[in-house]
Amino acid sequence: MLSMAGIYFHIPFCKTRCSYCDFFSSVSETDISKIIKAEIKELELKKEYLNNEIINTIYFGGGTPSFISEKDISVLLNAVYKNYKVCDNPEITIEVNPDDINIQKAKTYFSFGINRVSMGTQSFNDDILKFLDRRHDSKQAINSIEILKKSGFNNISIDLIYGIPNLTNKVWEKTIEAALTLNIQHISAYHLSFEKGTKIHNQLKTKEIFALHDDESVNQYNILCKKLKNNSFEHYEISNFSLPEFNSKHNSNYWQGKKYAGIGPSAHSFDGNSRQWNVSNIEKYLTGIYLEAGYYEKENLSLNQKYNELLLTRLRTNKGITDKEIFDNFGEIFLTHFLTEIKLLTNCNKIKITNNNNYGISEEDWFISDGIIAQLCKI
Ligand code: SF4
């Protein structure tokens, strides 16, 4: 079987900053055209990086890709086709914000061959949306999804956030129910985290707001799992749910350890043996790309790191991992370590074993999976 790889574009621009967000992005529009040119050059510089593997997924993330013009998106897409071998029917995803979507934009995206949209919806409750400093309200989110459907999209994902201060179970249930009435195919749901430097982190420090108690967070996670399962969604990764056949191929590639090239400031890349990450600074990125040097840092992965990463990604998915995969990739010593630790974890019901010696963490424990996986890791 041919190996496939992905391309990720980081579009580092947002109209305004949301209260919880620590992703790298700028609210200044002055550098957009410079960044697009630099990203095209980076695509050319990375031509050999994926070792001629065929591209089966392309992903525009950010920041807010829908903030820049459709023309800029098409220029980037054309540069991929010009420099890489792309499979016949690639999954092409674009992240959008509800306030950017109109019928003309949606139709133009569709005409480019973009076939998957991921919308930063976060909630269908207007008070929560205000607290998050989102630029849209629930009505706008619903309208935008209808526009996307009318424009031809039949693979739509939305992001939701739970574990928010003052988010009651009732409001959370209503948000999930609102999502389910929209006939979308995919939901990514994340627990709010208070990242340093964000507005909500400062509010937490000054006791203006209070984090939810752990039990309440677990409750909201359980509500999410139950409601989506009852509506035919498959829970295929800790934060991701989809109708059958609508898993995100791009993200699944990450979790399966496939190669990908990340383009743009702060984007990460992986070639099977090393990881590299671009500078999170627009000026330094532009200068580095111009000089063809100094725009990224790189780390070669040791066998221990590769083993740990594989466990960290796979045990948060419903695929789990087999002892054969451990042996084939890492050999006898790693397998012995794995099986010794697995035995301790199965004794306390933290790991389930299915047929073919496949090991996995139960869905209800994914929420606390960090501690379980740490026990299996090799230092
Ligand atoms: S959450 Fe999205 S839209 Fe909001 S600031 Fe972060 S990247 Fe921009």
CSV table of C-alpha atoms and ligand atoms in Angstrom, one decimal:
chain,number,residue,atom,x,y,z
A,1,MET,CA,0.0,0.0,0.0
A,2,LEU,CA,1.2,3.5,-0.9
A,3,SER,CA,2.1,5.7,2.1
A,4,MET,CA,0.1,9.0,2.3
A,5,ALA,CA,1.0,12.3,3.8
A,6,GLY,CA,-0.7,15.6,4.7
A,7,ILE,CA,-0.1,19.3,4.3
A,8,TYR,CA,-1.2,21.8,7.0
A,9,PHE,CA,-1.3,25.5,6.3
A,10,HIS,CA,-1.3,27.8,9.3
A,11,ILE,CA,-3.1,31.1,8.5
A,12,PRO,CA,-2.0,33.3,11.4
A,13,PHE,CA,-4.6,36.0,11.3
A,14,CYS,CA,-7.8,36.7,13.3
A,15,LYS,CA,-10.1,39.7,13.3
A,16,THR,CA,-10.0,39.8,17.1
A,17,ARG,CA,-8.7,37.6,19.9
A,18,CYS,CA,-11.0,35.2,21.8
A,19,SER,CA,-10.7,35.1,25.6
A,20,TYR,CA,-9.4,31.6,25.9
A,21,CYS,CA,-7.1,31.3,22.8
A,22,ASP,CA,-3.3,30.9,22.9
A,23,PHE,CA,-2.9,29.9,19.2
A,24,PHE,CA,-0.4,31.9,17.3
A,25,SER,CA,-2.1,34.6,15.3
A,26,SER,CA,-2.1,38.3,14.7
A,27,VAL,CA,-4.9,40.7,14.4
A,28,SER,CA,-3.0,42.9,11.9
A,29,GLU,CA,-3.8,42.5,8.2
A,30,THR,CA,-0.8,44.2,6.9
A,31,ASP,CA,1.3,41.0,6.5
A,32,ILE,CA,-1.2,38.8,4.8
A,33,SER,CA,0.2,39.0,1.3
A,34,LYS,CA,3.8,38.6,2.6
A,35,ILE,CA,2.8,35.5,4.5
A,36,ILE,CA,1.0,34.0,1.5
A,37,LYS,CA,4.2,34.5,-0.6
A,38,ALA,CA,6.3,33.0,2.1
A,39,GLU,CA,4.1,30.0,2.6
A,40,ILE,CA,4.3,29.3,-1.1
A,41,LYS,CA,8.1,29.5,-0.9
A,42,GLU,CA,8.1,27.2,2.2
A,43,LEU,CA,6.0,24.7,0.2
A,44,GLU,CA,8.8,24.7,-2.4
A,45,LEU,CA,11.5,24.4,0.2
A,46,LYS,CA,9.8,21.4,1.7
A,47,LYS,CA,9.3,19.6,-1.6
A,48,GLU,CA,11.7,16.8,-0.6
A,49,TYR,CA,10.6,16.7,3.0
A,50,LEU,CA,7.8,14.2,2.5
A,51,ASN,CA,10.0,12.0,0.4
A,52,ASN,CA,7.6,12.2,-2.6
A,53,GLU,CA,4.8,10.6,-0.7
A,54,ILE,CA,1.3,11.2,-2.1
A,55,ILE,CA,-0.7,13.9,-0.4
A,56,ASN,CA,-4.1,12.7,0.7
A,57,THR,CA,-5.1,15.5,3.0
A,58,ILE,CA,-4.7,19.3,2.9
A,59,TYR,CA,-5.8,21.4,5.9
A,60,PHE,CA,-6.1,25.1,6.3
A,61,GLY,CA,-6.0,25.9,10.0
A,62,GLY,CA,-5.2,28.9,12.1
A,63,GLY,CA,-5.8,31.6,13.2
A,64,THR,CA,-8.8,32.0,10.9
A,65,PRO,CA,-8.4,30.9,7.3
A,66,SER,CA,-11.8,32.3,6.4
A,67,PHE,CA,-10.5,35.8,7.4
A,68,ILE,CA,-8.2,35.9,4.3
A,69,SER,CA,-9.5,36.2,0.7
A,70,GLU,CA,-10.7,33.2,-1.2
A,71,LYS,CA,-8.0,34.1,-3.8
A,72,ASP,CA,-5.2,33.6,-1.3
A,73,ILE,CA,-6.6,30.2,-0.4
A,74,SER,CA,-6.7,29.2,-4.1
A,75,VAL,CA,-3.2,30.4,-4.6
A,76,LEU,CA,-1.9,28.2,-1.8
A,77,LEU,CA,-3.9,25.2,-3.0
A,78,ASN,CA,-2.6,25.6,-6.5
A,79,ALA,CA,1.0,25.7,-5.1
A,80,VAL,CA,0.4,22.3,-3.5
A,81,TYR,CA,-0.8,20.8,-6.8
A,82,LYS,CA,2.2,22.4,-8.6
A,83,ASN,CA,4.8,21.1,-6.2
A,84,TYR,CA,3.4,17.8,-4.8
A,85,LYS,CA,1.7,14.6,-6.0
A,86,VAL,CA,-1.8,14.8,-4.7
A,87,CYS,CA,-4.1,11.8,-4.8
A,88,ASP,CA,-7.3,11.8,-6.9
A,89,ASN,CA,-9.8,12.7,-4.2
A,90,PRO,CA,-7.9,14.4,-1.3
A,91,GLU,CA,-9.7,15.5,1.9
A,92,ILE,CA,-9.4,19.3,1.8
A,93,THR,CA,-10.5,21.0,5.0
A,94,ILE,CA,-10.8,24.7,5.8
A,95,GLU,CA,-11.4,26.1,9.3
A,96,VAL,CA,-13.9,28.9,9.2
A,97,ASN,CA,-15.6,31.3,11.7
A,98,PRO,CA,-19.3,31.7,11.4
A,99,ASP,CA,-19.1,35.5,11.0
A,100,ASP,CA,-17.0,35.2,7.9
A,101,ILE,CA,-19.4,32.8,6.0
A,102,ASN,CA,-21.6,34.0,3.2
A,103,ILE,CA,-23.0,32.2,0.2
A,104,GLN,CA,-20.5,33.5,-2.3
A,105,LYS,CA,-17.5,32.6,-0.1
A,106,ALA,CA,-18.9,29.1,0.7
A,107,LYS,CA,-19.6,28.4,-3.0
A,108,THR,CA,-16.1,29.6,-4.0
A,109,TYR,CA,-14.5,27.3,-1.4
A,110,PHE,CA,-16.6,24.4,-2.8
A,111,SER,CA,-15.5,25.2,-6.4
A,112,PHE,CA,-11.9,24.9,-5.3
A,113,GLY,CA,-12.4,21.3,-4.4
A,114,ILE,CA,-12.5,22.0,-0.6
A,115,ASN,CA,-14.8,19.3,0.6
A,116,ARG,CA,-14.7,19.6,4.4
A,117,VAL,CA,-15.4,22.6,6.6
A,118,SER,CA,-14.6,22.9,10.3
A,119,MET,CA,-16.5,25.7,12.0
A,120,GLY,CA,-15.4,27.3,15.2
A,121,THR,CA,-18.8,27.3,16.8
A,122,GLN,CA,-17.9,26.6,20.4
A,123,SER,CA,-21.4,27.0,21.8
A,124,PHE,CA,-25.0,27.7,20.9
A,125,ASN,CA,-25.6,29.8,24.0
A,126,ASP,CA,-25.1,33.6,23.5
A,127,ASP,CA,-23.9,34.3,27.1
A,128,ILE,CA,-21.2,31.6,26.8
A,129,LEU,CA,-20.2,33.0,23.3
A,130,LYS,CA,-19.9,36.4,24.9
A,131,PHE,CA,-17.8,35.1,27.7
A,132,LEU,CA,-15.5,33.4,25.1
A,133,ASP,CA,-15.3,36.7,23.2
A,134,ARG,CA,-16.5,35.1,20.1
A,135,ARG,CA,-17.5,37.4,17.3
A,136,HIS,CA,-20.7,35.5,16.4
A,137,ASP,CA,-23.9,34.6,18.1
A,138,SER,CA,-25.8,31.3,18.0
A,139,LYS,CA,-28.1,32.5,15.2
A,140,GLN,CA,-25.2,33.4,13.0
A,141,ALA,CA,-23.6,29.9,13.6
A,142,ILE,CA,-26.8,28.2,12.6
A,143,ASN,CA,-27.2,30.4,9.5
A,144,SER,CA,-23.7,29.7,8.4
A,145,ILE,CA,-24.1,26.0,8.6
A,146,GLU,CA,-27.2,26.2,6.5
A,147,ILE,CA,-25.3,28.3,4.0
A,148,LEU,CA,-22.5,25.7,3.8
A,149,LYS,CA,-25.0,22.9,3.2
A,150,LYS,CA,-26.7,24.9,0.5
A,151,SER,CA,-23.3,25.5,-1.1
A,152,GLY,CA,-22.8,21.8,-1.5
A,153,PHE,CA,-20.8,20.8,1.6
A,154,ASN,CA,-21.8,17.4,3.1
A,155,ASN,CA,-18.9,17.0,5.5
A,156,ILE,CA,-19.2,19.7,8.1
A,157,SER,CA,-17.6,19.7,11.5
A,158,ILE,CA,-18.1,22.0,14.4
A,159,ASP,CA,-16.0,22.7,17.4
A,160,LEU,CA,-17.6,22.9,20.8
A,161,ILE,CA,-16.2,23.8,24.2
A,162,TYR,CA,-17.3,22.5,27.7
A,163,GLY,CA,-16.0,22.8,31.2
A,164,ILE,CA,-16.5,26.6,31.0
A,165,PRO,CA,-17.1,28.5,34.2
A,166,ASN,CA,-20.8,28.9,34.9
A,167,LEU,CA,-21.7,26.4,32.1
A,168,THR,CA,-24.4,24.3,33.7
A,169,ASN,CA,-25.2,20.7,32.5
A,170,LYS,CA,-28.5,22.0,31.3
A,171,VAL,CA,-27.0,24.6,29.0
A,172,TRP,CA,-24.4,22.1,27.8
A,173,GLU,CA,-27.1,19.6,27.0
A,174,LYS,CA,-29.0,22.2,25.0
A,175,THR,CA,-25.8,23.1,23.1
A,176,ILE,CA,-25.3,19.5,22.1
A,177,GLU,CA,-29.0,19.1,21.2
A,178,ALA,CA,-28.8,22.3,19.0
A,179,ALA,CA,-25.7,20.8,17.2
A,180,LEU,CA,-27.6,17.6,16.6
A,181,THR,CA,-30.5,19.3,14.9
A,182,LEU,CA,-28.2,20.7,12.3
A,183,ASN,CA,-27.4,17.4,10.6
A,184,ILE,CA,-23.7,17.9,10.6
A,185,GLN,CA,-21.3,14.9,10.2
A,186,HIS,CA,-18.6,15.7,12.8
A,187,ILE,CA,-18.1,17.3,16.2
A,188,SER,CA,-14.9,18.1,18.0
A,189,ALA,CA,-15.5,18.9,21.6
A,190,TYR,CA,-12.8,20.3,23.9
A,191,HIS,CA,-12.6,21.0,27.6
A,192,LEU,CA,-11.7,24.6,28.2
A,193,SER,CA,-8.2,25.1,29.3
A,194,PHE,CA,-6.8,28.2,31.0
A,195,GLU,CA,-3.6,28.9,29.0
A,196,LYS,CA,-1.1,31.4,30.3
A,197,GLY,CA,-1.4,34.8,28.8
A,198,THR,CA,-5.1,34.5,27.8
A,199,LYS,CA,-7.8,36.8,29.2
A,200,ILE,CA,-9.5,33.9,31.0
A,201,HIS,CA,-6.2,32.9,32.7
A,202,ASN,CA,-5.9,36.4,34.1
A,203,GLN,CA,-9.6,36.4,35.2
A,204,LEU,CA,-8.9,33.1,37.0
A,205,LYS,CA,-5.9,34.5,38.7
A,206,THR,CA,-7.8,37.6,39.9
A,207,LYS,CA,-10.7,35.3,41.0
A,208,GLU,CA,-13.1,37.1,38.7
A,209,ILE,CA,-14.0,33.6,37.5
A,210,PHE,CA,-13.7,30.1,38.9
A,211,ALA,CA,-12.9,26.8,37.2
A,212,LEU,CA,-15.5,24.1,37.2
A,213,HIS,CA,-14.9,21.3,39.8
A,214,ASP,CA,-13.4,18.2,38.2
A,215,ASP,CA,-16.5,16.2,38.9
A,216,GLU,CA,-18.6,18.7,36.9
A,217,SER,CA,-16.1,18.5,34.0
A,218,VAL,CA,-16.3,14.7,34.0
A,219,ASN,CA,-20.1,14.9,34.1
A,220,GLN,CA,-20.1,17.2,31.0
A,221,TYR,CA,-17.8,14.8,29.2
A,222,ASN,CA,-20.1,11.9,30.0
A,223,ILE,CA,-23.2,13.9,28.9
A,224,LEU,CA,-21.4,14.6,25.6
A,225,CYS,CA,-20.4,10.9,25.0
A,226,LYS,CA,-23.9,9.6,25.8
A,227,LYS,CA,-25.8,12.1,23.7
A,228,LEU,CA,-23.6,11.7,20.7
A,229,LYS,CA,-23.5,8.0,20.9
A,230,ASN,CA,-27.3,7.9,21.1
A,231,ASN,CA,-27.3,9.8,17.8
A,232,SER,CA,-25.1,7.4,15.9
A,233,PHE,CA,-21.8,9.4,16.4
A,234,GLU,CA,-18.7,7.3,16.7
A,235,HIS,CA,-16.4,8.5,19.5
A,236,TYR,CA,-13.1,7.9,17.6
A,237,GLU,CA,-10.7,10.1,19.6
A,238,ILE,CA,-10.9,11.7,23.0
A,239,SER,CA,-12.2,15.0,21.5
A,240,ASN,CA,-13.6,13.8,18.2
A,241,PHE,CA,-17.0,12.3,17.2
A,242,SER,CA,-18.3,11.5,13.7
A,243,LEU,CA,-21.0,9.8,11.8
A,244,PRO,CA,-19.7,6.6,10.1
A,245,GLU,CA,-17.2,7.3,7.3
A,246,PHE,CA,-16.8,11.0,8.4
A,247,ASN,CA,-13.7,10.7,10.6
A,248,SER,CA,-11.2,13.5,9.9
A,249,LYS,CA,-8.6,11.8,7.7
A,250,HIS,CA,-6.1,14.6,8.3
A,251,ASN,CA,-6.2,14.3,12.0
A,252,SER,CA,-6.4,10.5,11.9
A,253,ASN,CA,-3.1,10.6,9.9
A,254,TYR,CA,-1.5,12.5,12.8
A,255,TRP,CA,-2.7,9.9,15.3
A,256,GLN,CA,-1.5,7.1,13.1
A,257,GLY,CA,2.0,8.5,12.9
A,258,LYS,CA,1.9,9.5,9.2
A,259,LYS,CA,4.1,12.2,7.8
A,260,TYR,CA,3.0,15.8,7.4
A,261,ALA,CA,4.4,19.1,6.4
A,262,GLY,CA,3.3,22.2,8.4
A,263,ILE,CA,3.5,25.4,6.5
A,264,GLY,CA,3.4,28.9,8.0
A,265,PRO,CA,4.5,30.5,11.3
A,266,SER,CA,4.2,28.1,14.3
A,267,ALA,CA,3.3,25.1,12.1
A,268,HIS,CA,4.7,21.7,13.1
A,269,SER,CA,6.0,19.0,10.7
A,270,PHE,CA,6.8,15.4,11.1
A,271,ASP,CA,8.8,13.1,8.7
A,272,GLY,CA,8.7,9.9,10.7
A,273,ASN,CA,12.0,10.4,12.4
A,274,SER,CA,12.0,14.0,13.5
A,275,ARG,CA,9.7,16.9,14.4
A,276,GLN,CA,10.2,20.5,13.5
A,277,TRP,CA,8.3,23.6,14.4
A,278,ASN,CA,8.4,26.9,12.7
A,279,VAL,CA,9.0,30.1,14.7
A,280,SER,CA,5.9,31.7,16.2
A,281,ASN,CA,6.7,35.1,15.0
A,282,ILE,CA,5.7,36.7,11.7
A,283,GLU,CA,8.8,38.8,11.2
A,284,LYS,CA,11.2,36.0,12.1
A,285,TYR,CA,9.3,33.6,9.9
A,286,LEU,CA,9.4,36.0,6.9
A,287,THR,CA,13.1,36.7,7.3
A,288,GLY,CA,13.9,33.0,7.8
A,289,ILE,CA,12.0,31.9,4.7
A,290,TYR,CA,13.7,34.7,2.7
A,291,LEU,CA,17.1,33.5,3.9
A,292,GLU,CA,16.0,29.8,3.6
A,293,ALA,CA,17.4,29.2,7.1
A,294,GLY,CA,16.6,29.8,10.7
A,295,TYR,CA,12.8,29.7,10.5
A,296,TYR,CA,12.3,26.4,12.4
A,297,GLU,CA,13.8,24.3,15.1
A,298,LYS,CA,14.1,20.6,14.8
A,299,GLU,CA,14.3,17.6,17.1
A,300,ASN,CA,15.4,14.1,16.1
A,301,LEU,CA,13.2,11.6,18.0
A,302,SER,CA,14.8,8.9,20.1
A,303,LEU,CA,13.3,5.4,20.0
A,304,ASN,CA,11.8,6.2,23.5
A,305,GLN,CA,10.2,9.4,22.3
A,306,LYS,CA,8.7,7.6,19.2
A,307,TYR,CA,7.3,4.9,21.5
A,308,ASN,CA,5.9,7.4,23.9
A,309,GLU,CA,4.3,9.4,21.2
A,310,LEU,CA,2.7,6.4,19.6
A,311,LEU,CA,1.1,5.5,22.9
A,312,LEU,CA,0.0,9.0,23.6
A,313,THR,CA,-1.8,9.3,20.3
A,314,ARG,CA,-3.1,5.8,19.8
A,315,LEU,CA,-4.4,5.2,23.3
A,316,ARG,CA,-6.6,8.3,23.0
A,317,THR,CA,-8.3,6.8,19.9
A,318,ASN,CA,-10.7,3.9,19.6
A,319,LYS,CA,-8.1,2.1,17.5
A,320,GLY,CA,-5.9,1.3,20.5
A,321,ILE,CA,-2.7,-0.5,19.8
A,322,THR,CA,-1.6,-4.1,19.4
A,323,ASP,CA,1.4,-5.9,20.9
A,324,LYS,CA,2.5,-6.8,17.3
A,325,GLU,CA,2.8,-3.1,16.4
A,326,ILE,CA,4.9,-2.5,19.5
A,327,PHE,CA,7.2,-5.4,18.6
A,328,ASP,CA,7.4,-4.6,14.9
A,329,ASN,CA,8.3,-0.9,15.5
A,330,PHE,CA,10.3,-1.1,18.7
A,331,GLY,CA,11.5,-4.7,19.3
A,332,GLU,CA,11.6,-7.1,22.3
A,333,ILE,CA,12.7,-4.8,25.1
A,334,PHE,CA,9.9,-2.3,24.5
A,335,LEU,CA,7.4,-5.1,24.2
A,336,THR,CA,8.4,-6.6,27.5
A,337,HIS,CA,8.2,-3.1,29.2
A,338,PHE,CA,4.7,-2.6,27.6
A,339,LEU,CA,3.3,-5.9,28.6
A,340,THR,CA,4.6,-5.6,32.2
A,341,GLU,CA,2.9,-2.3,32.7
A,342,ILE,CA,-0.2,-3.4,30.8
A,343,LYS,CA,-0.6,-6.2,33.2
A,344,LEU,CA,-0.7,-3.8,36.2
A,345,LEU,CA,-3.2,-1.6,34.4
A,346,THR,CA,-5.5,-4.4,33.3
A,347,ASN,CA,-5.5,-5.7,36.9
A,348,CYS,CA,-7.1,-2.4,37.9
A,349,ASN,CA,-9.4,-2.2,34.8
A,350,LYS,CA,-7.6,0.8,33.3
A,351,ILE,CA,-6.8,-1.0,30.0
A,352,LYS,CA,-9.2,-3.2,28.1
A,353,ILE,CA,-8.0,-6.0,25.8
A,354,THR,CA,-10.0,-7.0,22.8
A,355,ASN,CA,-9.4,-9.7,20.3
A,356,ASN,CA,-6.1,-9.9,18.4
A,357,ASN,CA,-4.3,-8.5,21.5
A,358,ASN,CA,-5.5,-5.0,20.9
A,359,TYR,CA,-5.1,-2.8,24.0
A,360,GLY,CA,-7.2,0.3,24.6
A,361,ILE,CA,-8.5,2.7,27.2
A,362,SER,CA,-12.2,2.7,27.7
A,363,GLU,CA,-14.1,5.7,26.5
A,364,GLU,CA,-15.1,6.7,30.1
A,365,ASP,CA,-11.4,6.8,31.1
A,366,TRP,CA,-10.1,8.8,28.1
A,367,PHE,CA,-10.8,11.9,30.0
A,368,ILE,CA,-8.3,10.8,32.6
A,369,SER,CA,-6.0,9.0,30.1
A,370,ASP,CA,-2.9,11.1,30.7
A,371,GLY,CA,-2.1,9.3,34.0
A,372,ILE,CA,-2.7,5.9,32.5
A,373,ILE,CA,-0.6,6.5,29.5
A,374,ALA,CA,2.2,8.0,31.6
A,375,GLN,CA,2.5,4.6,33.4
A,376,LEU,CA,3.2,2.9,30.0
A,377,CYS,CA,5.7,5.5,28.7
A,378,LYS,CA,9.4,4.9,28.7
A,379,ILE,CA,11.7,7.5,30.3
B,1,SF4,S1,-10.0,30.8,18.8
B,1,SF4,FE1,-9.7,30.9,16.6
B,1,SF4,S2,-10.7,32.8,16.0
B,1,SF4,FE2,-10.4,33.0,18.2
B,1,SF4,S3,-8.4,34.0,18.5
B,1,SF4,FE3,-8.0,31.8,18.5
B,1,SF4,S4,-7.5,31.2,16.4
B,1,SF4,FE4,-8.5,33.3,16.4
